[in-house]
């Protein structure tokens, strides 16, 4: 992209000289207009470059000192500057030298508030390019790079973009993918003149609207429609197009910008009212290509095609569609991306790769949760036109001290499917809870009504919350008699709803044709309570592998465990207390990597006292322990383990909040973990009746989805297990999602796997 700039530069400069193009200040504050690059550069040090007029350029070292470096570092999101470097220590740059004799007081929030010779006015060469070294500590609150819609320092806003469908065929589509570009500028909608309009401009518009790419438009057809309207004496278009307030005069984008405000936008021609804004032109028309999830069912690619296109990147733990922690598949294993150098350009490559639009926010500091596996990439530097994140230059994540607290995340633009207007909540104490009311077609008429709560579970509630834009489902409520629904919308209009958990709307889930609800309407309509953040439990697979061993335990020491059904049924037929049981023992360490504490679903009144462990268990079926054949059928009965939930350990700086002793509060704090050691009763699988062979050892956490989580795909852990009759070896222990190529598995498929219905 950078190499193609010089050819376009005369046109850009001409636009700037003749019109009201953005003034010399870069478009927005933050990392978007400054960067540190060059040989030997790191996220916090390098050659200082400034983005101006769509082109990166350098800063001369004349008069540059610590206060100028401090302003630059603060603008980049770091606490302060350690020092600066003169004489192109980080290599000579290319392109213009944008700033010279920069003079700051030190209190400015950005370099463009400091004095200088002016943009491009310099007597330096690139051998004098300045570098800065920032303190690596990020500013508190500097958590993401967001899209800015500011057009220069006057505070003008290019607020929104939309497509106005013109052809009858495009009006019927949802989402709208083709039409005339309309821009909301200073609170009013304007159309954009098509003169000088490029595919790059279309790419930016489509990205803002949630589409990964643009398509060519049959322009002569639209010109015919336009001309016929202009000839119609009754059309208001003739008088409107003569007003410059109807038009945006010129737009010139590189195609990599996350928002049109970052392009060269000229609202009116140079002479203002004296010159028409779009003489002889018409409105610019754009056609976008929707990602696979947002296409009508007919237009979805065939099975073979979709399998070939399987992305090697995925988003995890996001509360909404199109957001999450970024994970990439390398060497058959999923791992994260470090936030060093992470920005909107690289984030947009991920979004487009996944079939969304451009990124609206690039998040730092594991804001959407931490992972446990490898950190694959760091300092990803995309130019913006790459097809996949793997095409961008990057370093290995392990090379520069990245931790999972640096996991990068993204929020993408997604298309408006209109689903949010087809569901609502009523009667709750807050906007996040209530009776679910949906809009469906009944006898050819759109009607609002309730949803039958038969089969209503967390999967269905999750889809409802996602459709509402309210995040995760906290509870799927079956009895909603205490919530007053909307008058006139009490009749059940949807029943038999079964969702896999990945749908965008309840209307996409399976449901009855004719409505049939076993208990009628009103008292037992379906309801939800939604939450913006959720826990995420992950078993430490490595610890299981390291701690597994066999024990032949005398029956005399197993009375308590036998009472709690921790042994296979054949133990009932033994001559107690003589003999022993062969146990595969291991430690389990369950981390909460989410953004909310994991709390039991039930209150203390329903907790159960466990004599073996001498404390109350708040979740009766918290884990399943099983031994399976290689094709997935059970060989050892295993058992369903109940737990007392507590913070066994927390990382430095985090306080333990939950403890089992003395009937204490139970749960697992964000960032902490609950450990059940190998020497605790029932922390085993009874393999007394199992013969030698190769097996799969499987642990599933929160198997009944009793408590909501941001990511259920990492709740299953499996190991390969070799047993020779005397010794046991566990190897290749991993969470179920860490090696799987297909990024999404429906919760229904997950459930079948967990129940061994393979």
PDB file of N, CA, C and O in Angstrom, residues 481-507:
ATOM      1  N   UNK A 481     -43.975 -15.730  36.043  1.00  0.00           N
ATOM      2  CA  UNK A 481     -45.247 -15.169  36.508  1.00  0.00           C
ATOM      3  C   UNK A 481     -45.057 -13.842  37.240  1.00  0.00           C
ATOM      4  O   UNK A 481     -45.965 -13.013  37.292  1.00  0.00           O
ATOM      5  N   UNK A 482     -43.850 -13.634  37.810  1.00  0.00           N
ATOM      6  CA  UNK A 482     -43.625 -12.392  38.579  1.00  0.00           C
ATOM      7  C   UNK A 482     -43.200 -11.228  37.682  1.00  0.00           C
ATOM      8  O   UNK A 482     -42.985 -10.117  38.152  1.00  0.00           O
ATOM      9  N   UNK A 483     -43.047 -11.461  36.351  1.00  0.00           N
ATOM     10  CA  UNK A 483     -42.731 -10.371  35.416  1.00  0.00           C
ATOM     11  C   UNK A 483     -43.956 -10.089  34.554  1.00  0.00           C
ATOM     12  O   UNK A 483     -44.492 -10.985  33.916  1.00  0.00           O
ATOM     13  N   UNK A 484     -44.374  -8.853  34.538  1.00  0.00           N
ATOM     14  CA  UNK A 484     -45.552  -8.459  33.757  1.00  0.00           C
ATOM     15  C   UNK A 484     -45.128  -8.208  32.314  1.00  0.00           C
ATOM     16  O   UNK A 484     -44.327  -7.325  32.049  1.00  0.00           O
ATOM     17  N   UNK A 485     -45.658  -9.005  31.379  1.00  0.00           N
ATOM     18  CA  UNK A 485     -45.339  -8.799  29.961  1.00  0.00           C
ATOM     19  C   UNK A 485     -46.068  -7.595  29.399  1.00  0.00           C
ATOM     20  O   UNK A 485     -46.857  -6.937  30.081  1.00  0.00           O
ATOM     21  N   UNK A 486     -45.811  -7.292  28.135  1.00  0.00           N
ATOM     22  CA  UNK A 486     -46.480  -6.176  27.470  1.00  0.00           C
ATOM     23  C   UNK A 486     -47.951  -6.534  27.228  1.00  0.00           C
ATOM     24  O   UNK A 486     -48.245  -7.623  26.734  1.00  0.00           O
ATOM     25  N   UNK A 487     -48.875  -5.639  27.570  1.00  0.00           N
ATOM     26  CA  UNK A 487     -50.302  -5.919  27.318  1.00  0.00           C
ATOM     27  C   UNK A 487     -50.530  -6.215  25.829  1.00  0.00           C
ATOM     28  O   UNK A 487     -50.007  -5.509  24.960  1.00  0.00           O
ATOM     29  N   UNK A 488     -51.282  -7.269  25.552  1.00  0.00           N
ATOM     30  CA  UNK A 488     -51.571  -7.634  24.166  1.00  0.00           C
ATOM     31  C   UNK A 488     -50.542  -8.544  23.530  1.00  0.00           C
ATOM     32  O   UNK A 488     -50.719  -8.997  22.397  1.00  0.00           O
ATOM     33  N   UNK A 489     -49.425  -8.809  24.266  1.00  0.00           N
ATOM     34  CA  UNK A 489     -48.375  -9.669  23.700  1.00  0.00           C
ATOM     35  C   UNK A 489     -48.174 -10.915  24.560  1.00  0.00           C
ATOM     36  O   UNK A 489     -47.102 -11.515  24.556  1.00  0.00           O
ATOM     37  N   UNK A 490     -49.223 -11.316  25.280  1.00  0.00           N
ATOM     38  CA  UNK A 490     -49.097 -12.460  26.186  1.00  0.00           C
ATOM     39  C   UNK A 490     -49.280 -13.814  25.531  1.00  0.00           C
ATOM     40  O   UNK A 490     -48.873 -14.836  26.075  1.00  0.00           O
ATOM     41  N   UNK A 491     -49.879 -13.820  24.344  1.00  0.00           N
ATOM     42  CA  UNK A 491     -50.140 -15.102  23.678  1.00  0.00           C
ATOM     43  C   UNK A 491     -48.831 -15.720  23.173  1.00  0.00           C
ATOM     44  O   UNK A 491     -47.947 -15.010  22.673  1.00  0.00           O
ATOM     45  N   UNK A 492     -48.707 -17.043  23.314  1.00  0.00           N
ATOM     46  CA  UNK A 492     -47.498 -17.738  22.845  1.00  0.00           C
ATOM     47  C   UNK A 492     -47.518 -17.811  21.318  1.00  0.00           C
ATOM     48  O   UNK A 492     -48.466 -18.342  20.724  1.00  0.00           O
ATOM     49  N   UNK A 493     -46.466 -17.255  20.679  1.00  0.00           N
ATOM     50  CA  UNK A 493     -46.384 -17.278  19.209  1.00  0.00           C
ATOM     51  C   UNK A 493     -45.197 -18.118  18.726  1.00  0.00           C
ATOM     52  O   UNK A 493     -45.001 -18.271  17.529  1.00  0.00           O
ATOM     53  N   UNK A 494     -44.394 -18.652  19.675  1.00  0.00           N
ATOM     54  CA  UNK A 494     -43.233 -19.460  19.302  1.00  0.00           C
ATOM     55  C   UNK A 494     -43.077 -20.568  20.327  1.00  0.00           C
ATOM     56  O   UNK A 494     -43.073 -20.304  21.535  1.00  0.00           O
ATOM     57  N   UNK A 495     -42.960 -21.812  19.866  1.00  0.00           N
ATOM     58  CA  UNK A 495     -42.802 -22.930  20.803  1.00  0.00           C
ATOM     59  C   UNK A 495     -41.822 -23.946  20.230  1.00  0.00           C
ATOM     60  O   UNK A 495     -41.476 -23.905  19.042  1.00  0.00           O
ATOM     61  N   UNK A 496     -41.387 -24.866  21.103  1.00  0.00           N
ATOM     62  CA  UNK A 496     -40.464 -25.917  20.667  1.00  0.00           C
ATOM     63  C   UNK A 496     -39.126 -25.369  20.214  1.00  0.00           C
ATOM     64  O   UNK A 496     -38.461 -25.965  19.359  1.00  0.00           O
ATOM     65  N   UNK A 497     -38.710 -24.236  20.779  1.00  0.00           N
ATOM     66  CA  UNK A 497     -37.467 -23.590  20.326  1.00  0.00           C
ATOM     67  C   UNK A 497     -36.265 -24.417  20.764  1.00  0.00           C
ATOM     68  O   UNK A 497     -36.116 -24.744  21.946  1.00  0.00           O
ATOM     69  N   UNK A 498     -35.421 -24.761  19.797  1.00  0.00           N
ATOM     70  CA  UNK A 498     -34.172 -25.472  20.095  1.00  0.00           C
ATOM     71  C   UNK A 498     -33.047 -24.803  19.327  1.00  0.00           C
ATOM     72  O   UNK A 498     -33.043 -24.808  18.095  1.00  0.00           O
ATOM     73  N   UNK A 499     -32.112 -24.216  20.060  1.00  0.00           N
ATOM     74  CA  UNK A 499     -30.986 -23.510  19.430  1.00  0.00           C
ATOM     75  C   UNK A 499     -29.698 -24.288  19.665  1.00  0.00           C
ATOM     76  O   UNK A 499     -29.535 -24.937  20.702  1.00  0.00           O
ATOM     77  N   UNK A 500     -28.778 -24.204  18.726  1.00  0.00           N
ATOM     78  CA  UNK A 500     -27.464 -24.822  18.923  1.00  0.00           C
ATOM     79  C   UNK A 500     -26.575 -23.903  19.758  1.00  0.00           C
ATOM     80  O   UNK A 500     -25.596 -24.341  20.340  1.00  0.00           O
ATOM     81  N   UNK A 501     -26.922 -22.621  19.811  1.00  0.00           N
ATOM     82  CA  UNK A 501     -26.133 -21.655  20.587  1.00  0.00           C
ATOM     83  C   UNK A 501     -25.334 -20.708  19.725  1.00  0.00           C
ATOM     84  O   UNK A 501     -24.814 -19.711  20.210  1.00  0.00           O
ATOM     85  N   UNK A 502     -25.237 -20.993  18.405  1.00  0.00           N
ATOM     86  CA  UNK A 502     -24.429 -20.124  17.528  1.00  0.00           C
ATOM     87  C   UNK A 502     -25.297 -19.216  16.652  1.00  0.00           C
ATOM     88  O   UNK A 502     -24.778 -18.391  15.915  1.00  0.00           O
ATOM     89  N   UNK A 503     -26.633 -19.357  16.728  1.00  0.00           N
ATOM     90  CA  UNK A 503     -27.509 -18.544  15.872  1.00  0.00           C
ATOM     91  C   UNK A 503     -27.449 -17.067  16.263  1.00  0.00           C
ATOM     92  O   UNK A 503     -27.103 -16.704  17.384  1.00  0.00           O
ATOM     93  N   UNK A 504     -27.825 -16.220  15.292  1.00  0.00           N
ATOM     94  CA  UNK A 504     -27.839 -14.770  15.523  1.00  0.00           C
ATOM     95  C   UNK A 504     -29.177 -14.307  16.089  1.00  0.00           C
ATOM     96  O   UNK A 504     -29.276 -13.210  16.619  1.00  0.00           O
ATOM     97  N   UNK A 505     -30.225 -15.150  15.944  1.00  0.00           N
ATOM     98  CA  UNK A 505     -31.562 -14.753  16.393  1.00  0.00           C
ATOM     99  C   UNK A 505     -32.398 -15.995  16.691  1.00  0.00           C
ATOM    100  O   UNK A 505     -32.174 -17.062  16.111  1.00  0.00           O
ATOM    101  N   UNK A 506     -33.377 -15.838  17.593  1.00  0.00           N
ATOM    102  CA  UNK A 506     -34.282 -16.950  17.915  1.00  0.00           C
ATOM    103  C   UNK A 506     -35.037 -17.415  16.669  1.00  0.00           C
ATOM    104  O   UNK A 506     -35.356 -18.591  16.525  1.00  0.00           O
ATOM    105  N   UNK A 507     -35.302 -16.469  15.757  1.00  0.00           N
ATOM    106  CA  UNK A 507     -36.033 -16.816  14.533  1.00  0.00           C
ATOM    107  C   UNK A 507     -35.239 -17.784  13.654  1.00  0.00           C
ATOM    108  O   UNK A 507     -35.809 -18.411  12.755  1.00  0.00           O
TER     109      UNK A 507
END
